[in-house]
Every structure is written in structure tokens, then in C-alpha cells.
Short mmCIF file of C-alpha atoms in Angstrom, two decimals:
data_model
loop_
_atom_site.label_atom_id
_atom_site.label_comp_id
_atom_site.label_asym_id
_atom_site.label_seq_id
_atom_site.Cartn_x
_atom_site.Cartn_y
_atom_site.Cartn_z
CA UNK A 37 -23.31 -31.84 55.72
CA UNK A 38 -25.12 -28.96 57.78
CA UNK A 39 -26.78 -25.99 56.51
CA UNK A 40 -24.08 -23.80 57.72
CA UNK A 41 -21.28 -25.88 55.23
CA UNK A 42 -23.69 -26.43 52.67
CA UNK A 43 -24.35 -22.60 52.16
CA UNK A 44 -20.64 -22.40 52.02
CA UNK A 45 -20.11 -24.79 49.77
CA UNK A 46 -22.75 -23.07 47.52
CA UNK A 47 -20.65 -19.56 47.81
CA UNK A 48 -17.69 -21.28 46.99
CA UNK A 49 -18.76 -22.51 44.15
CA UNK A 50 -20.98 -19.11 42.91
CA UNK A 51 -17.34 -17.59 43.88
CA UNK A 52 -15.67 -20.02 41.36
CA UNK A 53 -17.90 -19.85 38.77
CA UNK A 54 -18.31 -15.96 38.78
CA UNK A 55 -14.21 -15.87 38.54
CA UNK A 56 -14.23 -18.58 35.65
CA UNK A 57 -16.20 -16.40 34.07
CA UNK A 58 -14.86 -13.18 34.84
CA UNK A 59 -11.36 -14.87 33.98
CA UNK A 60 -13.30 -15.57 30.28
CA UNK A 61 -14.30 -12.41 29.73
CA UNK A 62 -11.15 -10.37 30.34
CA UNK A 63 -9.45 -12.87 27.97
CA UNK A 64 -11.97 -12.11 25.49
CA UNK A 65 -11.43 -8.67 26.35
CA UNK A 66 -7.61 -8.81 25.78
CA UNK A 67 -8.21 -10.21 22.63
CA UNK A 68 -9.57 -7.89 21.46
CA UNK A 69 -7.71 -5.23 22.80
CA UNK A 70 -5.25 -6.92 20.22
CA UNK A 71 -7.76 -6.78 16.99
CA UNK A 72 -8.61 -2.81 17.59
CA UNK A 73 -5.43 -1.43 18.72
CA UNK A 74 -3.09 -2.02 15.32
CA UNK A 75 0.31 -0.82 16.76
CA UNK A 76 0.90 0.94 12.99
CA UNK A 77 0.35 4.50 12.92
CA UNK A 78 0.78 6.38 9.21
CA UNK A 79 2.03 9.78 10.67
CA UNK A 80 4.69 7.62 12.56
CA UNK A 81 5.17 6.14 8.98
CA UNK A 82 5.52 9.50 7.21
CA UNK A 83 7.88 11.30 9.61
CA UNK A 84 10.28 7.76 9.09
CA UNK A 85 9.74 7.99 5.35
CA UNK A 86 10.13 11.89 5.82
CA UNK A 87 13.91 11.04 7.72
CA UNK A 88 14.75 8.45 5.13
CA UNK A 89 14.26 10.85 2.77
CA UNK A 90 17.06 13.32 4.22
CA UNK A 91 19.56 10.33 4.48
CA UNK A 92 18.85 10.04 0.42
CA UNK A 93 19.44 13.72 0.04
CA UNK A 94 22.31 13.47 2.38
CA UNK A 95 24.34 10.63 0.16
CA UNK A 96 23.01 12.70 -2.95
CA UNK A 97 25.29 15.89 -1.40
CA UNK A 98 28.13 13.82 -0.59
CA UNK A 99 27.94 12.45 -4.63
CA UNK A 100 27.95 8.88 -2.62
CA UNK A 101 26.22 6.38 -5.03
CA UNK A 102 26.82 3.45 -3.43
CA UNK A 103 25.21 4.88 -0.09
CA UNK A 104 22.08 5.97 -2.25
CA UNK A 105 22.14 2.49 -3.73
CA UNK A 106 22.08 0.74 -0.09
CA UNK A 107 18.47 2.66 0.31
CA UNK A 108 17.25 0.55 -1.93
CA UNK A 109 15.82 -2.83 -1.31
CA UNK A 110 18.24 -5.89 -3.34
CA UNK A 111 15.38 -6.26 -5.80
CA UNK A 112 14.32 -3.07 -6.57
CA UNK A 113 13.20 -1.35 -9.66
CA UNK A 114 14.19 2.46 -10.17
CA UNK A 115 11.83 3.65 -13.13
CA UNK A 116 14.07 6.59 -14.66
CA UNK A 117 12.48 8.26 -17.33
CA UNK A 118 13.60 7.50 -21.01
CA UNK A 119 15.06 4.07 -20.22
CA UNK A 120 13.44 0.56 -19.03
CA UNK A 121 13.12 0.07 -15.69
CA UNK A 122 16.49 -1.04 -13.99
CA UNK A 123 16.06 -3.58 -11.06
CA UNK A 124 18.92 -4.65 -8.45
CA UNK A 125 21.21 -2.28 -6.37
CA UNK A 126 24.45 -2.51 -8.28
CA UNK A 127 22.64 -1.25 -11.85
CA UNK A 128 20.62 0.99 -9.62
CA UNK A 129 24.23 2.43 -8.36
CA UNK A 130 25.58 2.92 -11.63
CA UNK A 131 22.28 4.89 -12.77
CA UNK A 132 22.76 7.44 -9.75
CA UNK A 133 26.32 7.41 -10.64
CA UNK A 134 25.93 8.63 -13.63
CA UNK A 135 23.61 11.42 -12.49
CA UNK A 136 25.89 12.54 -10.08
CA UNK A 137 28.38 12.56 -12.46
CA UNK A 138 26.51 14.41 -15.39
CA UNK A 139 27.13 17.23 -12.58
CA UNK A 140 23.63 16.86 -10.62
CA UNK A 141 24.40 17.98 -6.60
CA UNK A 142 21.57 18.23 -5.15
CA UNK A 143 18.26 16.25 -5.23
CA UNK A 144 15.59 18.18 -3.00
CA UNK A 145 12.12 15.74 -1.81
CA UNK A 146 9.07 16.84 -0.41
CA UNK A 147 6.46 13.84 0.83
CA UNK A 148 3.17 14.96 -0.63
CA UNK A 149 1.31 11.89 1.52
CA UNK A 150 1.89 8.82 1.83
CA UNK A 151 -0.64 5.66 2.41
CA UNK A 152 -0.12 1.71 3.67
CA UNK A 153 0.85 -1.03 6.32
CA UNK A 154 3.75 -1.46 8.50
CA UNK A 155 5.27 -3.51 5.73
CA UNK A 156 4.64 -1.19 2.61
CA UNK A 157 3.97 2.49 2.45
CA UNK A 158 3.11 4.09 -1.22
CA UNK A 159 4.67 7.65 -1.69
CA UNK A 160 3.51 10.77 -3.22
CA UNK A 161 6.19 13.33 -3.57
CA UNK A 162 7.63 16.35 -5.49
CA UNK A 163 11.16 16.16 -6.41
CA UNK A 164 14.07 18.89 -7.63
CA UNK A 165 16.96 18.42 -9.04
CA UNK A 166 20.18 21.28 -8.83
CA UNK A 167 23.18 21.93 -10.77
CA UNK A 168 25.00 24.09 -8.74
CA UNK A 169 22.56 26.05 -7.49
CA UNK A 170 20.37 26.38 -10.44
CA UNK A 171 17.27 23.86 -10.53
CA UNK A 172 17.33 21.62 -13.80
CA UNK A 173 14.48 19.20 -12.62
CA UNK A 174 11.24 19.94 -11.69
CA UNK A 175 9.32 16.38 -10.95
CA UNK A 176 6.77 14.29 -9.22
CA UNK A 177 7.03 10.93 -8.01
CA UNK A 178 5.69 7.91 -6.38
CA UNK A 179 7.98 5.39 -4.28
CA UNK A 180 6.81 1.99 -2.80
CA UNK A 181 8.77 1.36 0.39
CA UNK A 182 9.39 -2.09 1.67
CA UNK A 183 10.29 -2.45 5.69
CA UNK A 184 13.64 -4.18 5.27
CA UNK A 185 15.03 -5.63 8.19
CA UNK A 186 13.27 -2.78 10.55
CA UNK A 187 14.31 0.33 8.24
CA UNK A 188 12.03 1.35 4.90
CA UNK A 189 14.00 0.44 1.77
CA UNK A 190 12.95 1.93 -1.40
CA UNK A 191 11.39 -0.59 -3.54
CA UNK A 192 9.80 0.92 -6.38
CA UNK A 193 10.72 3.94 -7.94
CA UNK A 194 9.42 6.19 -10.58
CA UNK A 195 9.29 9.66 -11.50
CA UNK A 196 8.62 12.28 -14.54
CA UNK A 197 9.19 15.79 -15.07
CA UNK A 198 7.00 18.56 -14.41
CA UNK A 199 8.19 20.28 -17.53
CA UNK A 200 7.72 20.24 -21.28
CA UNK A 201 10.51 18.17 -22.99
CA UNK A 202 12.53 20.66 -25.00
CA UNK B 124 -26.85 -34.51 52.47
CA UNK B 125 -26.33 -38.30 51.58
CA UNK B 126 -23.06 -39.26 50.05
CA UNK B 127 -24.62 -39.90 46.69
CA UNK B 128 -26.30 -36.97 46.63
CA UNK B 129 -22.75 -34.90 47.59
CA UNK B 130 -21.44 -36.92 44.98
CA UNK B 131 -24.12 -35.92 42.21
CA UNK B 132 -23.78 -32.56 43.41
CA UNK B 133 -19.84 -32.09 42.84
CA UNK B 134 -20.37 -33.82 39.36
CA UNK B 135 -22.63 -31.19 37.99
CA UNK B 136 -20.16 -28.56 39.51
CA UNK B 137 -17.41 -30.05 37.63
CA UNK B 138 -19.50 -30.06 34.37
CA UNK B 139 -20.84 -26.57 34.91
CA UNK B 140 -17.03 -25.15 35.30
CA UNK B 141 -15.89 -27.49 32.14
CA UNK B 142 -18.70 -25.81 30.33
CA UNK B 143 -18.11 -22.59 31.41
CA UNK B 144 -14.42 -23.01 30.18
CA UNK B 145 -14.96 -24.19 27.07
CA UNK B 146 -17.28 -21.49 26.43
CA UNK B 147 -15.19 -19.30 27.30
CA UNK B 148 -12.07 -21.23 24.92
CA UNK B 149 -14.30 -21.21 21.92
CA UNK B 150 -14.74 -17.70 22.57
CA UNK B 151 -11.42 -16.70 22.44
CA UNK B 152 -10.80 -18.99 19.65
CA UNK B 153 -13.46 -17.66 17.26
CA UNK B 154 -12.08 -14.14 18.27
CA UNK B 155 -8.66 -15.50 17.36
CA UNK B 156 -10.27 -16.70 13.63
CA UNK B 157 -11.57 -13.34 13.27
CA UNK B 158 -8.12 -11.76 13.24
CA UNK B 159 -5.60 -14.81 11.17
CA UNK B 160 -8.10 -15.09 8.98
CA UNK B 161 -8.65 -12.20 6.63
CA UNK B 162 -11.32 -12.08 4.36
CA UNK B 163 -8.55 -10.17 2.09
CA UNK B 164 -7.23 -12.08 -1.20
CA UNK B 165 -4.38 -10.19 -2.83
CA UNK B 166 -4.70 -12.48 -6.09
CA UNK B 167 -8.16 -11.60 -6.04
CA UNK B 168 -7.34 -8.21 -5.79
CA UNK B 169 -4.88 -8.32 -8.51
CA UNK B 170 -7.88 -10.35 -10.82
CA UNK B 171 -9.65 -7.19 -10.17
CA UNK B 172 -7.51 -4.66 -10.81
CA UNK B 173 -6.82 -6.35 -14.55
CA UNK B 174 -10.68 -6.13 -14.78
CA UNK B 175 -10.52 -2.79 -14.38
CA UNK B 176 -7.86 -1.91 -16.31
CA UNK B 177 -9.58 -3.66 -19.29
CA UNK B 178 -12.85 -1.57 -18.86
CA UNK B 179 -9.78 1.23 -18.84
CA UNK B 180 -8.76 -0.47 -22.56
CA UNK B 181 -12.06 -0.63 -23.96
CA UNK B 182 -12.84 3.40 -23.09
CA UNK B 183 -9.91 4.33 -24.40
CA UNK B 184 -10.27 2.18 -27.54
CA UNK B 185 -13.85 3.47 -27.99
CA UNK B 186 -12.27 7.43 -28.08
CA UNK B 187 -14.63 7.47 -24.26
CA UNK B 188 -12.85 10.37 -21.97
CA UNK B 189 -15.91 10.30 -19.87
CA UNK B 190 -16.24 6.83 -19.37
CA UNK B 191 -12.50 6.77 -18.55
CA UNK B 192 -12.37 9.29 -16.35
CA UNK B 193 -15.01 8.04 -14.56
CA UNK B 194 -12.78 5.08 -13.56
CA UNK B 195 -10.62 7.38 -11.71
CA UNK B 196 -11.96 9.02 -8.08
CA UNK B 197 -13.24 12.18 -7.45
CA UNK B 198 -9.84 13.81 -6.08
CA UNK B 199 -7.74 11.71 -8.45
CA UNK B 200 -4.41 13.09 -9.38
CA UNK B 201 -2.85 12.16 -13.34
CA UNK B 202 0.23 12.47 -13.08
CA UNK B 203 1.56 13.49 -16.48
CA UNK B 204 4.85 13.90 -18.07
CA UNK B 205 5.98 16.85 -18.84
CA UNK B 206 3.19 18.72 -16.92
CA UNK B 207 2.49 19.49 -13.36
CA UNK B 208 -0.13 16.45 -12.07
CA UNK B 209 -3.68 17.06 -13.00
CA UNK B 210 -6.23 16.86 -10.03
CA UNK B 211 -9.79 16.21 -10.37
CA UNK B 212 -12.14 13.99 -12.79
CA UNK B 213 -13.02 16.78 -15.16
CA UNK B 214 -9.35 17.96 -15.76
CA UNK B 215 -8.25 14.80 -16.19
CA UNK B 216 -11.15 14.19 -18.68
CA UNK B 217 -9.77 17.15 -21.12
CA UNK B 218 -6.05 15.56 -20.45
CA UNK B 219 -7.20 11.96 -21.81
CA UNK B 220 -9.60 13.42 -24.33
CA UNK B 221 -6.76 15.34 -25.61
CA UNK B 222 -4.34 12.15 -26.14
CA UNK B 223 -6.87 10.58 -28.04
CA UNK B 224 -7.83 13.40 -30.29
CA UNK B 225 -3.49 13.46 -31.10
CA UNK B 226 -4.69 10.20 -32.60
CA UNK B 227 -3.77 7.74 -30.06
CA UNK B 228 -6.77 5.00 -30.71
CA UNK B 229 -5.19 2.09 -28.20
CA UNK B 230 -3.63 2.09 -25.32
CA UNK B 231 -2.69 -1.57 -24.00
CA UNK B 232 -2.21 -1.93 -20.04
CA UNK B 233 -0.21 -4.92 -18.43
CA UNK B 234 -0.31 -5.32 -14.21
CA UNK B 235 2.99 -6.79 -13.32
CA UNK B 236 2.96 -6.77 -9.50
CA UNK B 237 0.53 -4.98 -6.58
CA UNK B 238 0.92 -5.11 -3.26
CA UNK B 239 -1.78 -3.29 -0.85
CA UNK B 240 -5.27 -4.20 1.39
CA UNK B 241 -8.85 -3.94 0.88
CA UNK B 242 -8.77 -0.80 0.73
CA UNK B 243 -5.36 0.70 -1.16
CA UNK B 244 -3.74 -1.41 -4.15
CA UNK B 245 -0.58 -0.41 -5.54
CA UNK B 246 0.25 -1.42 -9.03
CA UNK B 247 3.34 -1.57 -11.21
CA UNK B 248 2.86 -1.88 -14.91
CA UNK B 249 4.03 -1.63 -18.16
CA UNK B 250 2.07 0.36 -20.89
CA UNK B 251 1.63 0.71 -24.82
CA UNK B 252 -0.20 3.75 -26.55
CA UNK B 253 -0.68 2.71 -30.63
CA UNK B 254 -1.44 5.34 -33.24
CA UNK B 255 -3.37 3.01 -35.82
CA UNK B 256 -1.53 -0.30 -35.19
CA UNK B 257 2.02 1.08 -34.65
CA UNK B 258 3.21 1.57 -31.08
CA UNK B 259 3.97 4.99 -30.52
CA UNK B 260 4.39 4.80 -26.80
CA UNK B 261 5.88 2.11 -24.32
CA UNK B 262 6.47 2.89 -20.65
CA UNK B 263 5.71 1.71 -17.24
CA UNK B 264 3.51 2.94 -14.38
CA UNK B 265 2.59 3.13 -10.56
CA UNK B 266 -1.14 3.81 -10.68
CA UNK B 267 -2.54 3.49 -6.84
CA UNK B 268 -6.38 2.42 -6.75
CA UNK B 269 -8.31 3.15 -4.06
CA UNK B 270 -12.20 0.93 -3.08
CA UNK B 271 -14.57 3.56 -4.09
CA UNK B 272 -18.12 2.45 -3.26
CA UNK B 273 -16.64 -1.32 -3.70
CA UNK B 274 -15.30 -0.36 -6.99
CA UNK B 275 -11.43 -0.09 -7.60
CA UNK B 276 -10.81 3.32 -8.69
CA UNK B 277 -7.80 5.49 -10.24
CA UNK B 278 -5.97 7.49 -7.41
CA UNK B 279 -2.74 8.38 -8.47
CA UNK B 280 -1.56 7.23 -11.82
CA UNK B 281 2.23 8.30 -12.77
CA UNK B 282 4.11 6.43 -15.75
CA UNK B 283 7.04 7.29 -17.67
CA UNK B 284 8.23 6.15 -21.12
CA UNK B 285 11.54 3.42 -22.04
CA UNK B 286 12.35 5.44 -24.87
CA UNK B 287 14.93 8.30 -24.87
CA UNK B 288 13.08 11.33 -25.43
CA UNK B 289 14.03 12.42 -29.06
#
């Protein structure tokens, strides 16, 4: 070998090493990328819970219990005051049913905050309930949502009133 | 250069890229460990939570309002029935001090499910408040703890009661 392909041998290889290594360290670098970046962001959370929230007062105006009911997740528990907790959509349907029915029209909710993982988000909110146009509810509430096939389900759900039982 | 020596030479290339690669794979494999392995247990969690809610049991049962509200944080909110939610250690102090001075002298606390991280557990549960040894309360709750100095703390706590209100 001369000098001239030795020394080029010798870059090659420097060349090759320094690229193994460079190669090493962006992977390294990627993978990390991965670990600090979480793609879950809570206000991007809140503003979803915030929309599913309308759709609930939206069926609640139309007096549609069975679209309320399809908000919930198939196992979930709706805590109503005064009675055991009631767990699955169908009894879940019937309970809003029979709110509707004892002449409730409008349920107003306000997110308070709201805390969790792309999977489960815990809800603080204030909720009102309207007879016509006079308020006969004044409450508080916390929900547990459950991502359900990409949209947040309601999966726990329990309230109590703001005001003195009569 | 003799042959051998070319020889020896590209050996101890080959073994200085190998090393450099597998370097470079453990790397990115310990990085990888980092992230699917979390040092999170949610059945730990959940052991920890009952802990807690049995130091909750034995304040209430020894008539302690400070000691309980001491298990709840700084900014916690109670979230009553049948009053607007009650923010802050020493107001929820007087609230608990004034359920046990109505003669409640037990309250018994059951964790049924929680979901959450490290830092955020969300509990469901089912509670019992006895005057003497008859039950005059039974309800469920949502109370969300939050890692306060490495201690599980109170955060929100909402519960409502199974019976019809009289």
C-alpha cells in the first residue's frame, strides 16, 4: 500500500466511524424527541370536553334521551343524587328520561378545570338546571371521561346541589 | 504494508464499527426502557389511597377536624351537598368539625375503582356516616387526590347520598 492510499484509507475509515456515530447519536436524539414531546395537551383536552359538553346540552334541548345516553361510555355509572348509582346506558337513558320528562329543558355546564391523560380527563364543573326559564338546580359536579373510540365518553358521573334541601 | 498486517488492520476496523454500533443499540435501547417501563403502579397507587383514607377513618373517629383537614391540600375544594363547595383547609376544617359535633362519630370509606398517574388519582367510592352504631348516611363519592410533597392528598372531594332525601 503507499502512503498516499494508506492516508486514504485512514480518512475513510475516520469518515465512517464519525458517521456511525453521528448516525447513533441522532437516533438517540430522536428518541428522545419521543420521551419529551407527549403529543397530549390539557387545553386541547378542555376545549374537546368544553364541545362535548354543548352536544350534551344540545340533546338535553331537543328532550333526546337516548342521544344523551350515547355520551356515555357502555359501562358507565351516573351518580344522581338520592338514588344508588345506576351503571349501563339503557338505565342511564331511562334516568334522563325521566328528568326530561318531570319537565326539566334545559341543563346549562360550565368546565371549572379539568386534569388527566389522553385516555382519562377528571372534570370539575358547575351545573344548572331550567324549567322553562326559571332555574330549579343549582349544582356542582365532577365527570371522569373515558376516550372511547377517539371521542370522550362520559364515564363517571356525579353531582349535588348547591342548595339547602327544602 | 504486508498483507497480514492489512489484514490485522481491517479486523480491528470491523470491531471498532461493531462496537461503535452496539454502543450506540444499547443506547437507544436503555432510552427505549426508560419510556415502556414506568416506574408507575396503579395497584400500588390504589394500596395507597386506602391507606390514606384509613388515616381519613381514624381522624374522623377520634372527633380530629384538624388532623383531617390536614389530609386535604392547601387549595382543596369540599364539595358539599346542599352548599356551594368549600375552598381552603381552614373552611373545610369548620365544615368537618361541624358534622361531627351533629354527632356523627364514624364515617366508613370504601375505594371501589381509581384510575390516574403519579401525580393525579381519581377515586370512586362508596361511603357510610354512623351516629353511635346506626348508619345515618350511605352515599358514594369522586374524591381526586393529588401527590403533595409525596403524600396523597384531598383535592376535590364531591359525594352524594342513595337515599331519597326525606
Amino acid at each position: 500500500m503507499k502512503k498516499s492510499t494508506k492516508f486514504l484509507t485512514l480518512i475513510a475509515v475516520a469518515s465512517l466511524l464519525v458517521s456511525s456515530i453521528t448516525s447513533c447519536n441522532k437516533k438517540a436524539e430522536e428518541t428522545k424527541k419521543t420521551v419529551t414531546e407527549p403529543t397530549f395537551n390539557l387545553a386541547t383536552a378542555k376545549a374537546e370536553i368544553e364541545a362535548a359538553n354543548k352536544e350534551f346540552m344540545a340533546f338535553f334541548a331537543a328532550g333526546d334521551s337516548v342521544g344523551l345516553a350515547n355520551l356515555y361510555t357502555q359501562d358507565a355509572k351516573f351518580m344522581n343524587t338520592g338514588a344508588p348509582a345506576i351503571t349501563g346506558r339503557k338505565n342511564i337513558q331511562s334516568a334522563l328520561s325521566g328528568i326530561i320528562k318531570s319537565g326539566v329543558s334545559r341543563a346549562d355546564l360550565r368546565t371549572v378545570e379539568v386534569w388527566g391523560t389522553e385516555d382519562l380527563i377528571t372534570e370539575e364543573g358547575e351545573i344548572s338546571l331550567f324549567v322553562e326559564e326559571a332555574e330549579v338546580y343549582q349544582g356542582k359536579y365532577i365527570v371522569v371521561w373515558k376516550k372511547d373510540n377517539g371521542k370522550w365518553k362520559l364515564f363517571r358521573d356525579i353531582f349535588n346541589s348547591n342548595l339547602p334541601a327544602e
